[in-house]
mmCIF file of C-alpha atoms and ligand atoms in Angstrom:
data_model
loop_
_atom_site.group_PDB
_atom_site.id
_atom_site.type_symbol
_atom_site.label_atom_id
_atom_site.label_comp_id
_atom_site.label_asym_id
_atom_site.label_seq_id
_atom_site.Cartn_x
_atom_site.Cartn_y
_atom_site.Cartn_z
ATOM 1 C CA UNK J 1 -130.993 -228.430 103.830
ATOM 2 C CA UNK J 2 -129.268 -225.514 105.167
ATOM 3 C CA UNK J 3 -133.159 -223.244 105.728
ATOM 4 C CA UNK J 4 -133.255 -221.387 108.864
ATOM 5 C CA UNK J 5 -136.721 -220.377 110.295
ATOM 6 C CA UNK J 6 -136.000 -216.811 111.974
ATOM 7 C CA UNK J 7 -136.993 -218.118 115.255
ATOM 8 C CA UNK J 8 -134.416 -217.408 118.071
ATOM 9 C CA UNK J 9 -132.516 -220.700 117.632
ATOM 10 C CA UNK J 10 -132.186 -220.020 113.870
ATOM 11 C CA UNK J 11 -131.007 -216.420 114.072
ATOM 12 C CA UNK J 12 -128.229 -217.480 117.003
ATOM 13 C CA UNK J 13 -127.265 -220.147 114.744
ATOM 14 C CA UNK J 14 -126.624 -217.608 111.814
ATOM 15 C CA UNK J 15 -125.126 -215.389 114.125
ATOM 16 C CA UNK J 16 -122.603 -217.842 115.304
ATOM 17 C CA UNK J 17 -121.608 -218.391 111.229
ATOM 18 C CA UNK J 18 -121.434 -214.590 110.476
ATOM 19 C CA UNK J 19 -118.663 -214.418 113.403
ATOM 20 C CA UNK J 20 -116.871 -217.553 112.384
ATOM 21 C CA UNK J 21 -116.474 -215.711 108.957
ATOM 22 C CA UNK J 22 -119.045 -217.537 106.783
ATOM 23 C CA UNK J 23 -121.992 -216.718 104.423
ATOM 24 C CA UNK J 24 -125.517 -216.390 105.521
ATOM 25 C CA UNK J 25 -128.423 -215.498 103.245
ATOM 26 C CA UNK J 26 -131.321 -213.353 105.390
ATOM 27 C CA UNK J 27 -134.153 -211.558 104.189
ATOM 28 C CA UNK J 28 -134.838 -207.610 103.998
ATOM 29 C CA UNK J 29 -137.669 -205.676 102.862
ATOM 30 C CA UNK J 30 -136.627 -205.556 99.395
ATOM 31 C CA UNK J 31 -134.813 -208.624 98.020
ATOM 32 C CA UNK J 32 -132.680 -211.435 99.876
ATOM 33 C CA UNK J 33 -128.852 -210.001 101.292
ATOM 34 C CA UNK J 34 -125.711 -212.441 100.848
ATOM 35 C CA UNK J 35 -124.357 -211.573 104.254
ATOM 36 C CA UNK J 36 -120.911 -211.545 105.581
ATOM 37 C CA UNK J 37 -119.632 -209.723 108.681
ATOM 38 C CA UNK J 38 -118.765 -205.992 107.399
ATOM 39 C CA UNK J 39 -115.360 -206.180 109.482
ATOM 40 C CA UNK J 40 -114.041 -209.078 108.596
ATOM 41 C CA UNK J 41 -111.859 -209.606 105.421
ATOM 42 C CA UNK J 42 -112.076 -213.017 104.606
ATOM 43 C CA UNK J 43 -115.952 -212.845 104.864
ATOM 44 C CA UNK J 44 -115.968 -210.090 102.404
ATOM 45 C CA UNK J 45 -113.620 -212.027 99.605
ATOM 46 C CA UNK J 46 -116.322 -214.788 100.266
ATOM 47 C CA UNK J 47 -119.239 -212.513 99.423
ATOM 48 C CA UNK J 48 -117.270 -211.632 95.894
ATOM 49 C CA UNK J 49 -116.305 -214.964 95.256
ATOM 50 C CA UNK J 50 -120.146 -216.428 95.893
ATOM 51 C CA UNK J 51 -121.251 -214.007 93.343
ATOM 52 C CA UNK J 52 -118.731 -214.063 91.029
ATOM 53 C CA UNK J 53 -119.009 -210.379 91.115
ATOM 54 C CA UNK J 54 -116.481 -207.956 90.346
ATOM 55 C CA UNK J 55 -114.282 -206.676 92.736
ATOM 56 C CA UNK J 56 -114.738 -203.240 91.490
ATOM 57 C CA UNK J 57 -118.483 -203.341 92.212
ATOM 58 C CA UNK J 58 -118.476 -202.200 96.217
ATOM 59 C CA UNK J 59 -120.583 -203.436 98.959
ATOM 60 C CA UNK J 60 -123.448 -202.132 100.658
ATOM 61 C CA UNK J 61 -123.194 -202.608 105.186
ATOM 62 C CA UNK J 62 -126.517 -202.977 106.895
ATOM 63 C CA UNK J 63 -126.762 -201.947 110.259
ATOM 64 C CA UNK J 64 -129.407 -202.445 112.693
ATOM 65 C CA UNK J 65 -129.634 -198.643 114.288
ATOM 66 C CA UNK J 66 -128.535 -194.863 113.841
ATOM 67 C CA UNK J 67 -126.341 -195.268 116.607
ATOM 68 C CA UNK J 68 -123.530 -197.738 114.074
ATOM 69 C CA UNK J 69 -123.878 -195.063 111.550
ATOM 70 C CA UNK J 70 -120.684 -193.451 112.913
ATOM 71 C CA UNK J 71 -118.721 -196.662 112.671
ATOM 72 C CA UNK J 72 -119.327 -196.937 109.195
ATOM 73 C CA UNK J 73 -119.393 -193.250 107.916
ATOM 74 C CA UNK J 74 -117.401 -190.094 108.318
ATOM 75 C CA UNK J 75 -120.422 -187.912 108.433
ATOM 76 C CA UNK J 76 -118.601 -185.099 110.328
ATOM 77 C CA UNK J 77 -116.273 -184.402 107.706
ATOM 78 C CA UNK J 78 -119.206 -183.304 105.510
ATOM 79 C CA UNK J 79 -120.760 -179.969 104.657
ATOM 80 C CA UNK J 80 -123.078 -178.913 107.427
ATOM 81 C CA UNK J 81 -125.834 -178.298 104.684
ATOM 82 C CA UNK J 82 -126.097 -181.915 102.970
ATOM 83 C CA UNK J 83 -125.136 -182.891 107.105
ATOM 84 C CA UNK J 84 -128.578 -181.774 107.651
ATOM 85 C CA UNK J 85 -130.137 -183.083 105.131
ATOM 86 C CA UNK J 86 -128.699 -186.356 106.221
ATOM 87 C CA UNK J 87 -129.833 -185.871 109.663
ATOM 88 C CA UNK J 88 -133.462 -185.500 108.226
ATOM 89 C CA UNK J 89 -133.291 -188.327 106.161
ATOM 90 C CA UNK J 90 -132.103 -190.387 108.430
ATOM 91 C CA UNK J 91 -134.923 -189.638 110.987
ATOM 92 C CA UNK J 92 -137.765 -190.141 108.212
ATOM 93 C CA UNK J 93 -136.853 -192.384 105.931
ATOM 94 C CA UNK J 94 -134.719 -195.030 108.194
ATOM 95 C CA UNK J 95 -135.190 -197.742 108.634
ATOM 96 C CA UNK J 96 -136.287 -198.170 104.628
ATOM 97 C CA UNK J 97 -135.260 -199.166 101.394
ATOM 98 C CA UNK J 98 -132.571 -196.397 101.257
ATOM 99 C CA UNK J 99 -128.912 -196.476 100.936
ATOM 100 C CA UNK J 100 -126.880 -193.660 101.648
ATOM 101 C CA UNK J 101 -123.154 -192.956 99.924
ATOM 102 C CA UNK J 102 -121.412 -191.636 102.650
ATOM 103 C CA UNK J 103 -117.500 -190.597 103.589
ATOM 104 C CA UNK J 104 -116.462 -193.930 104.977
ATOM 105 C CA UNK J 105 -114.395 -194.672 108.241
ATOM 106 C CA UNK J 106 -110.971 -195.913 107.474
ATOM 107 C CA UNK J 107 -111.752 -198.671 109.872
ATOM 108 C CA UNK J 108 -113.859 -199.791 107.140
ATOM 109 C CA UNK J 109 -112.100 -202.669 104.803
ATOM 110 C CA UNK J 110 -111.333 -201.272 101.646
ATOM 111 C CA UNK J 111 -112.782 -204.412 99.846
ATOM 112 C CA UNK J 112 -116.099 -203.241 101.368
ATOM 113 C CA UNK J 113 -115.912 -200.680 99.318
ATOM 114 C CA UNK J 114 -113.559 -201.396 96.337
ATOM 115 C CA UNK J 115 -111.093 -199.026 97.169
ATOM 116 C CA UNK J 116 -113.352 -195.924 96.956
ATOM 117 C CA UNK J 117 -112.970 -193.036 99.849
ATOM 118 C CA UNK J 118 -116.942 -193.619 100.193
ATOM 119 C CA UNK J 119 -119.285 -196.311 101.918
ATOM 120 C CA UNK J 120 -122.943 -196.963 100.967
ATOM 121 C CA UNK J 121 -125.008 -197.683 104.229
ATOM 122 C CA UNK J 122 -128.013 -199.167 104.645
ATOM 123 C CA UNK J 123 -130.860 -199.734 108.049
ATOM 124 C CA UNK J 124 -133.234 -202.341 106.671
ATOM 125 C CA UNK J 125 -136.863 -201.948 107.858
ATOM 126 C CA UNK J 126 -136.803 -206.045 108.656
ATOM 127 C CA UNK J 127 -137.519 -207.500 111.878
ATOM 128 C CA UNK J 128 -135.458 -210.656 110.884
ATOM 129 C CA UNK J 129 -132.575 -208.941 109.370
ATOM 130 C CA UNK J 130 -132.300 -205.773 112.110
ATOM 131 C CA UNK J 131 -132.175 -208.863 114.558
ATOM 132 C CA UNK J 132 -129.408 -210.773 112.642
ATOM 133 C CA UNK J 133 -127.455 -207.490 112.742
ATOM 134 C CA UNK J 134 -127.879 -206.830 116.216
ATOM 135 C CA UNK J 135 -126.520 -210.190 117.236
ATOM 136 C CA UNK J 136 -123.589 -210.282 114.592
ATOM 137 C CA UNK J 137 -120.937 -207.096 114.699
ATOM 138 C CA UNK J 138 -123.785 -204.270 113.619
ATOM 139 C CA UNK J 139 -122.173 -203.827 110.333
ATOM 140 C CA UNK J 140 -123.456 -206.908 108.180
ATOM 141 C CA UNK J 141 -122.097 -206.398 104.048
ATOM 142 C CA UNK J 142 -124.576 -207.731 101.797
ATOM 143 C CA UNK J 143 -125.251 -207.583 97.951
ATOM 144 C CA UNK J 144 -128.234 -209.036 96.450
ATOM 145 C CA UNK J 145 -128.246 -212.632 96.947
ATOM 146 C CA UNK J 146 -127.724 -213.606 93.252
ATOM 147 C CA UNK J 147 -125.304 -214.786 90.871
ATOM 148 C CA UNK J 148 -123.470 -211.516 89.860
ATOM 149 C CA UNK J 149 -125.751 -209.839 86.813
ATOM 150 C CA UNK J 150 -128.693 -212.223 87.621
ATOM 151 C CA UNK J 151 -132.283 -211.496 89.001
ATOM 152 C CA UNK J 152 -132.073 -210.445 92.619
ATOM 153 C CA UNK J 153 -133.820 -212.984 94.950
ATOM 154 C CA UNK J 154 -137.149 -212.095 96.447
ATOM 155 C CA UNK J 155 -137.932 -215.860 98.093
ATOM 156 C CA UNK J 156 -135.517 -218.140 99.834
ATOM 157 C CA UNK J 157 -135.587 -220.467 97.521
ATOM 158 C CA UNK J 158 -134.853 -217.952 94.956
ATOM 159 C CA UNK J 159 -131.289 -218.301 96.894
ATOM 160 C CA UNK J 160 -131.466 -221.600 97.226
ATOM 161 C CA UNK J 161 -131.784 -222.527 93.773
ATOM 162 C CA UNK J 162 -128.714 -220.135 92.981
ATOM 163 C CA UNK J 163 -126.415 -219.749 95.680
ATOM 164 C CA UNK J 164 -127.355 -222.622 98.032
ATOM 165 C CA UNK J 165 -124.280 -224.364 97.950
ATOM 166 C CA UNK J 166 -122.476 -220.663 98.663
ATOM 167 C CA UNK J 167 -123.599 -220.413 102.300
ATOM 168 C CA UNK J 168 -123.717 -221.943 105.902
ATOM 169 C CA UNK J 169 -127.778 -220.496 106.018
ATOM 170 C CA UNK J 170 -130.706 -219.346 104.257
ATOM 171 C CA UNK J 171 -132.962 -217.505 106.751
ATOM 172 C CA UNK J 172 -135.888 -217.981 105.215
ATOM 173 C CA UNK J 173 -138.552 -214.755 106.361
ATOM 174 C CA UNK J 174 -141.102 -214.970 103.765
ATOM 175 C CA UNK J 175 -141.369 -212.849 100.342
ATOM 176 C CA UNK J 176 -139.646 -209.297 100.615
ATOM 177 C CA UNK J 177 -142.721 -206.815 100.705
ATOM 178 C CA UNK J 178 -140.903 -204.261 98.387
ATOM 179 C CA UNK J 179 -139.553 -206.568 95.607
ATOM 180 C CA UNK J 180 -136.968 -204.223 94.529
ATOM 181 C CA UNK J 181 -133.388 -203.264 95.918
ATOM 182 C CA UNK J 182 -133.254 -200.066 97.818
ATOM 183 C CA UNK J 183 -133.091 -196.588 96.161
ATOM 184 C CA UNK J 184 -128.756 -195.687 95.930
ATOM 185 C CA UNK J 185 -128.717 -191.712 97.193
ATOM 186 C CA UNK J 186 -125.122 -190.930 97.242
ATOM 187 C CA UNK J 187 -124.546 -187.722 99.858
ATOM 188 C CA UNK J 188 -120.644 -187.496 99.266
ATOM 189 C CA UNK J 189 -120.941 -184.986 97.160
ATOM 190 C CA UNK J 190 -122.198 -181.205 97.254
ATOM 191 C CA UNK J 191 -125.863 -182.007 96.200
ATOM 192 C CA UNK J 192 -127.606 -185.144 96.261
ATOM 193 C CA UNK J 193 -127.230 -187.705 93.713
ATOM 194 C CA UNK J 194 -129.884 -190.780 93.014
ATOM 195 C CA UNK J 195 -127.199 -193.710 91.318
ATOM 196 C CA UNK J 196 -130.011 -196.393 91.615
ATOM 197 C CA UNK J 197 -133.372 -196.037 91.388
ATOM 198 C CA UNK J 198 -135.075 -198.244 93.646
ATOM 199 C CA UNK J 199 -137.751 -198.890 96.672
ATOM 200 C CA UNK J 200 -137.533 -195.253 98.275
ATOM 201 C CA UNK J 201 -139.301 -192.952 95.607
ATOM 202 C CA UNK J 202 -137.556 -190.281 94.073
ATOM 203 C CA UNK J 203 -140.944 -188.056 95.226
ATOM 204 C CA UNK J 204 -140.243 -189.298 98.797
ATOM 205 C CA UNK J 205 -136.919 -188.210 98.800
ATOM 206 C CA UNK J 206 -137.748 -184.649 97.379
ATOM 207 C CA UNK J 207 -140.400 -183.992 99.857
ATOM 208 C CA UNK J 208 -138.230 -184.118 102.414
ATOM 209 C CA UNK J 209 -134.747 -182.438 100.955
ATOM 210 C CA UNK J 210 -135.695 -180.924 98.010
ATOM 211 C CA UNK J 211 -134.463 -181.439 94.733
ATOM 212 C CA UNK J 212 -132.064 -184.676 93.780
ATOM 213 C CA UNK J 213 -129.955 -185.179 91.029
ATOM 214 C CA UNK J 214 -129.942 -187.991 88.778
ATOM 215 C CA UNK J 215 -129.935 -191.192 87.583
ATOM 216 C CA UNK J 216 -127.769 -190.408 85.116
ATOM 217 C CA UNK J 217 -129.346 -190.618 81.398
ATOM 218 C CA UNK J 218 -126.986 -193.063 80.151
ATOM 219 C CA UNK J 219 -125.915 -195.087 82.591
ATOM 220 C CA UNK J 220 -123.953 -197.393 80.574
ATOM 221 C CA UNK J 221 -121.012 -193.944 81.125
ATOM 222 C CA UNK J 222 -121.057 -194.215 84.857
ATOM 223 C CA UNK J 223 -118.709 -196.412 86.439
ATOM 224 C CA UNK J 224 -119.630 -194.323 89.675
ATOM 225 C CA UNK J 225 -121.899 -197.114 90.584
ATOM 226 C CA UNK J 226 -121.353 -200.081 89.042
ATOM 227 C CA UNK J 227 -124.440 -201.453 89.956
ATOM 228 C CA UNK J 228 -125.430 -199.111 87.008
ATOM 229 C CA UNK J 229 -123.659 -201.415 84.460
ATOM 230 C CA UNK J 230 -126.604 -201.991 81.506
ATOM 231 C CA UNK J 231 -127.098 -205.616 81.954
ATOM 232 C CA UNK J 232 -127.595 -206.392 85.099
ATOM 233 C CA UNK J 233 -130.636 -208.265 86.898
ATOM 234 C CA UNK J 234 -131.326 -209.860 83.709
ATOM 235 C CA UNK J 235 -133.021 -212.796 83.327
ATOM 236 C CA UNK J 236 -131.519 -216.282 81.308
ATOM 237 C CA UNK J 237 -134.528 -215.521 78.947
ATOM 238 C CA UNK J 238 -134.190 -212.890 76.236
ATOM 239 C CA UNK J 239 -136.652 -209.812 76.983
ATOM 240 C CA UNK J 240 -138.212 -207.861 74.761
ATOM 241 C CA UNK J 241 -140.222 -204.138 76.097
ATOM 242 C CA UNK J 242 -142.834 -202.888 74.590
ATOM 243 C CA UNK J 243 -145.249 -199.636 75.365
ATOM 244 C CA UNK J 244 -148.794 -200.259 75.785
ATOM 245 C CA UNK J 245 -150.020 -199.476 72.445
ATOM 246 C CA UNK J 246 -147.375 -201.677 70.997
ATOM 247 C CA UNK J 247 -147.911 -204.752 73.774
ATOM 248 C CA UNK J 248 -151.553 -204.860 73.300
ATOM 249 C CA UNK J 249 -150.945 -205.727 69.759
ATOM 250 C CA UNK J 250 -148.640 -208.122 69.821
ATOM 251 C CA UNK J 251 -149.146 -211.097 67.830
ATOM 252 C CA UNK J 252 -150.201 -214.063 69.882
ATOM 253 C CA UNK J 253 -147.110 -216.956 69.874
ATOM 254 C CA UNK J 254 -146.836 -220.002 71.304
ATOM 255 C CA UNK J 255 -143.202 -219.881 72.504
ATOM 256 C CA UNK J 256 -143.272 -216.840 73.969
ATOM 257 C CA UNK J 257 -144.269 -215.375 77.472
ATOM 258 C CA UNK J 258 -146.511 -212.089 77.930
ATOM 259 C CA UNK J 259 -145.730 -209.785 81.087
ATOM 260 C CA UNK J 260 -148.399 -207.098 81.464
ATOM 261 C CA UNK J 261 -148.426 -204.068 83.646
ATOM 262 C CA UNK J 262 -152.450 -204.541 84.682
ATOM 263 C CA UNK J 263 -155.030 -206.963 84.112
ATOM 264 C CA UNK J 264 -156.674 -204.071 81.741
ATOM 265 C CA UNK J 265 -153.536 -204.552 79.122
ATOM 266 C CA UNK J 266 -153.953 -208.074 79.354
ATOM 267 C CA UNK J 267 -157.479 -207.595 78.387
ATOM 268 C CA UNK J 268 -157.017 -205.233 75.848
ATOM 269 C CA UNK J 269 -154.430 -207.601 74.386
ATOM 270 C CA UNK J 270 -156.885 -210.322 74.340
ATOM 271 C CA UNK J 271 -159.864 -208.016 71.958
ATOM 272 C CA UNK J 272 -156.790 -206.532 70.064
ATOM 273 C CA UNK J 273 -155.604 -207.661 66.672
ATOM 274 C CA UNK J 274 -153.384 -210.716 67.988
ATOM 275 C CA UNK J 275 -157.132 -212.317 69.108
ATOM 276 C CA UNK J 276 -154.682 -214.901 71.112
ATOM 277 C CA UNK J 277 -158.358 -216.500 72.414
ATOM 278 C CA UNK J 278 -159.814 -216.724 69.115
ATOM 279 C CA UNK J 279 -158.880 -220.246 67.592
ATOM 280 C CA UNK J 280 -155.439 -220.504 69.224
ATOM 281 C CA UNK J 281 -155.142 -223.820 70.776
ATOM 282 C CA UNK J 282 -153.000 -223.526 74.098
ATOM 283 C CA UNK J 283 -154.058 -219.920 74.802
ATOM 284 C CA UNK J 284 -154.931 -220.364 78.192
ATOM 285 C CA UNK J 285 -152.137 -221.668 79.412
ATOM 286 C CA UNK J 286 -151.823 -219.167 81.775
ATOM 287 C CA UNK J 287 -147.885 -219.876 83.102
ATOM 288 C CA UNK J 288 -147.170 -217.842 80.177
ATOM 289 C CA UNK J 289 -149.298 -214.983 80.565
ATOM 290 C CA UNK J 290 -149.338 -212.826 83.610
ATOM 291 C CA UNK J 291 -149.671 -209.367 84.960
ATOM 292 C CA UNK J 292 -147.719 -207.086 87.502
ATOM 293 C CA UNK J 293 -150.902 -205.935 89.611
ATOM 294 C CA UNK J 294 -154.480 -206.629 88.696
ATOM 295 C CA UNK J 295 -155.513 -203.162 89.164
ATOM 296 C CA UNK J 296 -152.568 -201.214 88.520
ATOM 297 C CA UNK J 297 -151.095 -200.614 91.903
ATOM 298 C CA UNK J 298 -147.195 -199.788 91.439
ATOM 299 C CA UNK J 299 -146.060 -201.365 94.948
ATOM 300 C CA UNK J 300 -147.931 -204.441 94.311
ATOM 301 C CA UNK J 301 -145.688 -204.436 90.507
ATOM 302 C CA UNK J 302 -142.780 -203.615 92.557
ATOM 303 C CA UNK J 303 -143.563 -206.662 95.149
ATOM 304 C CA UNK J 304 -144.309 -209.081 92.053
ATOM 305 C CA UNK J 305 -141.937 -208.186 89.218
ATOM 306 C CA UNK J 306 -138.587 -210.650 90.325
ATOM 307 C CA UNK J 307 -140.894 -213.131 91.174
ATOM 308 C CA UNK J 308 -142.892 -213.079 88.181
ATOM 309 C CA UNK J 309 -139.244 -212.790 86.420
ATOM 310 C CA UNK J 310 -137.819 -215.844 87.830
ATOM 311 C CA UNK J 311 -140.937 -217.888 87.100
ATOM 312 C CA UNK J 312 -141.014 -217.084 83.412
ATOM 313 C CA UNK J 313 -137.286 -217.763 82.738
ATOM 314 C CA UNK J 314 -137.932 -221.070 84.195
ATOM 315 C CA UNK J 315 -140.369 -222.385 82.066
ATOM 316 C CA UNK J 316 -138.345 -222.013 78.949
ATOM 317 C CA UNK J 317 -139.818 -219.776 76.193
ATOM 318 C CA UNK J 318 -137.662 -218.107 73.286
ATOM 319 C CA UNK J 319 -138.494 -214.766 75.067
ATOM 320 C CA UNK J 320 -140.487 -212.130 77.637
ATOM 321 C CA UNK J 321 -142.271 -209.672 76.334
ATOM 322 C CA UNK J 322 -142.781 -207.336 78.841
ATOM 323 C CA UNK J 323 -144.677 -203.923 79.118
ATOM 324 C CA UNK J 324 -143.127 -200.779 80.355
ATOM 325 C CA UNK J 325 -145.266 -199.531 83.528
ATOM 326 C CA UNK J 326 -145.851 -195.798 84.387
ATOM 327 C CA UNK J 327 -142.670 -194.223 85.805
ATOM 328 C CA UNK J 328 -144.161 -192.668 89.431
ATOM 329 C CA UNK J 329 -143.318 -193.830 92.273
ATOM 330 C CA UNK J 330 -142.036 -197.057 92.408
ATOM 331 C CA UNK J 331 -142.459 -197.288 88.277
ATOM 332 C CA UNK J 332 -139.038 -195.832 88.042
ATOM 333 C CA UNK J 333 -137.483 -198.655 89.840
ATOM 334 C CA UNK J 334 -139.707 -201.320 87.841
ATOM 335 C CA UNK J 335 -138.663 -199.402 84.622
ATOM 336 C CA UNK J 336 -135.150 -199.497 85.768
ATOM 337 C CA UNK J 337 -134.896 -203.301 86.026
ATOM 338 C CA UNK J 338 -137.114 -203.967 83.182
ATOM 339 C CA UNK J 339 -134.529 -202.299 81.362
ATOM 340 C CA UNK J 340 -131.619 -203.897 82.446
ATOM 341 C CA UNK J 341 -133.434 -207.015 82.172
ATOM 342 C CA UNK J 342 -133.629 -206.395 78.469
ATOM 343 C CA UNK J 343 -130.341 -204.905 77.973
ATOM 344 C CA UNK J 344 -128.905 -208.047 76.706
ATOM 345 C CA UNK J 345 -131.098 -208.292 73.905
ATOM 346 C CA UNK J 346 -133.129 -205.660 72.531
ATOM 347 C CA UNK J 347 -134.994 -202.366 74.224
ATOM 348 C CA UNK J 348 -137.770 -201.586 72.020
HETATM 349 O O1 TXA A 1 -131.996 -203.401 98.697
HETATM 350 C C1 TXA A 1 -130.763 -203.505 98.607
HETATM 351 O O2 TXA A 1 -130.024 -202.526 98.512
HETATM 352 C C2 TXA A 1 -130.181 -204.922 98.647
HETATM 353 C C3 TXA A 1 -130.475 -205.540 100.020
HETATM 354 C C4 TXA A 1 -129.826 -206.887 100.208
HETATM 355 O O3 TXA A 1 -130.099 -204.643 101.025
HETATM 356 N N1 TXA A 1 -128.782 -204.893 98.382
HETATM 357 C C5 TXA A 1 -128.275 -204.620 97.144
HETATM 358 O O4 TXA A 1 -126.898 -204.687 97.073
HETATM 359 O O5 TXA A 1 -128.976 -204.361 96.187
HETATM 360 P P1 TXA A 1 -126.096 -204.759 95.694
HETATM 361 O O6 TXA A 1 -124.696 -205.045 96.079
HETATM 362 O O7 TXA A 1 -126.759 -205.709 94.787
HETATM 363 O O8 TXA A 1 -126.161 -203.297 95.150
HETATM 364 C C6 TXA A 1 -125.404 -202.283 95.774
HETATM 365 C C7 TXA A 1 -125.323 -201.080 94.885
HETATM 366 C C8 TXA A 1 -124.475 -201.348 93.665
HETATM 367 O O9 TXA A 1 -125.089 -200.701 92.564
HETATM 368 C C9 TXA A 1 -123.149 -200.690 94.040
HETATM 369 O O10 TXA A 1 -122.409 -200.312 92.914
HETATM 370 C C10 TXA A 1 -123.637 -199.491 94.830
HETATM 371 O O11 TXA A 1 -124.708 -199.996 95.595
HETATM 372 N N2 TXA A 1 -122.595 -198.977 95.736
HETATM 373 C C11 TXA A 1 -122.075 -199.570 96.828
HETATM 374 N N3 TXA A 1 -121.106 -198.823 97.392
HETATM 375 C C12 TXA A 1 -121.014 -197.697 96.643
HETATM 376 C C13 TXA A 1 -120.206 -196.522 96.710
HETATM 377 N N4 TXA A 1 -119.284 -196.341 97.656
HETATM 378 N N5 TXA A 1 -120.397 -195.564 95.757
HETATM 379 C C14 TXA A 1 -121.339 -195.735 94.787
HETATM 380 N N6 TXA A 1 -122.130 -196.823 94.667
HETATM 381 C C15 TXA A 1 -121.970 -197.791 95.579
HETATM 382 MG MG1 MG A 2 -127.617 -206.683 93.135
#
């Protein structure tokens, strides 16, 4: 069993593996990281090779204060207005589920970044992984701690079950409050430029700078981020999305698995024409029915959805029918994934 608790012990431990080049899994505020030191290139080849991901598919370095930032990124050698609205971002929304495409150092291995003149950067808002950082190099790379195009990891034993032969650790810090990855804001450019929607809302974002462009409307064109590829974070299961009106009449079928946004679709689903309760033996089997957030929260979605994800591709049903969820806030991000989710099947 290779499960670290994050006590001081299990964090030097870790530490000690980052330097010596290896893997360790640790937890952030949105899903699970696959860590390797940011410096180091055999590390980073690990990270790819772990994942089976793509080496065209860059990496994303954590660091554990604004003080590394210059390390990492060029940020002199950008326009003094989108420098400023760096500066302010950085103030108010760091540490957070925000990662910033920057100018990158040429210090900074080019397999970090696949070769492109630009770095994303990331300071987690997690005790556990700001302290892992702080006692490795400061510059910790770290994708998703999945199987490249699988559901990202929310739980350590999420990792465990698919990458724990990949690492020297697991730290294991709990569930990840947020649920989803962190919102991509790339600030290379002249104007601002969301690539990923994710646990930083767009709103946030343009309270503070102002307008943002983006994500793109089809984002199976933009090999600018190819975290953007369609069918990623996609369950084994086939999914199938449906709007509310649709969802709530779904026909009631034994093989299949229900995802609703709010106990009050589930409900509505239940009176509606597909009567599941009414004669149906097996209805209440309730591993195959379940909803994002009893009253509709978006966070609490956000928190649940890979977890809820995970648990319904295990249990082995001919396919997920999930329900779009309102696309404020956090929604966009839920939407996002629920998309991509589907993407190898069907969007409806
Ligand atoms: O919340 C998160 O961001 C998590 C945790 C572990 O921090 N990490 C994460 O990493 O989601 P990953 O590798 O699964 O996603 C990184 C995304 C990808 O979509 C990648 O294409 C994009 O960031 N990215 C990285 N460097 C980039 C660059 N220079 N330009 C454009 N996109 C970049
Ligand atoms: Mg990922």
């Amino acid at each position: 069993m290779n499960i670290l608790a994050p006590s001081d012990e299990g964090l030097r431990r870790a530490a000690e593996a980052l330097a010596a080049g290896l893997l360790v899994a640790f937890p952030t505020e949105t899903v699970y990281g696959l860590g390797g030191d940011g410096f180091n290139r055999r590390a980073l080849a690990r990270i790819f090779a772990a994942k089976g991901r793509p080496r065209f598919d860059p990496l994303i370095i954590h660091i554990a204060g604004l003080d590394s930032l210059e390390r990492i990124a060029a940020t002199a050698s950008l326009e003094l207005r989108v420098r400023n609205k760096l500066d302010i971002l950085c103030a108010r929304l760091w540490p957070g589920p925000l990662t910033l495409i920057l100018p990158k150092q040429p210090e900074v291995p080019d397999l970090a970044t696949s070769g492109l003149p630009t770095v994303a950067v990331r300071f987690p808002d997690h005790r556990v992984a700001q302290r892992l950082i702080r006692l490795s190099t400061g510059a910790v790379a770290a994708p998703s701690a999945n199987p490249f195009g699988y559901l990202s990891p929310t739980r350590a034993k999420h990792v465990q079950e698919q990458l724990g032969d990949q690492v020297a650790f697991i730290i294991d810090g709990g569930p990840c409050g947020i649920g989803v990855e962190s919102t991509v804001l790339d600030m290379s450019a002249g104007s601002p430029r969301i690539l990923r929607p994710g646990g930083t809302p767009r709103e946030r974002i343009e309270e503070i700078i102002g307008a943002v462009e983006g994500p793109p409307v089809d984002p199976v064109r933009i090999f600018h981020s190819p975290g953007q590829l369609t069918s990623h974070y996609a369950p084994r299961t086939g999914l199938t999305l449906h709007r509310r009106e649709e969802m709530i009449r779904l026909p009631y079928e034994l093989s299949e698995a229900y995802l609703f946004f709010d106990r009050s679709s589930r409900d509505a689903w239940v009176q509606g024409p597909g009567r599941p309760c009414d004669g149906e033996p097996g209805w209440t089997e309730t591993s195959r029915i379940h909803w994002l957030s009893e009253k509709g929260n978006l966070d609490e979605a956000a928190a649940r959805l890979f977890d809820m994800l995970h648990e319904l591709d295990r249990i082995g049903v001919s396919v997920i029918r999930a329900e779009w969820v309102p696309e404020a806030g956090l929604g966009a991000a839920i939407n996002d994934r629920l998309s991509r989710a589907a993407a190898p099947t069907q969007i409806r």
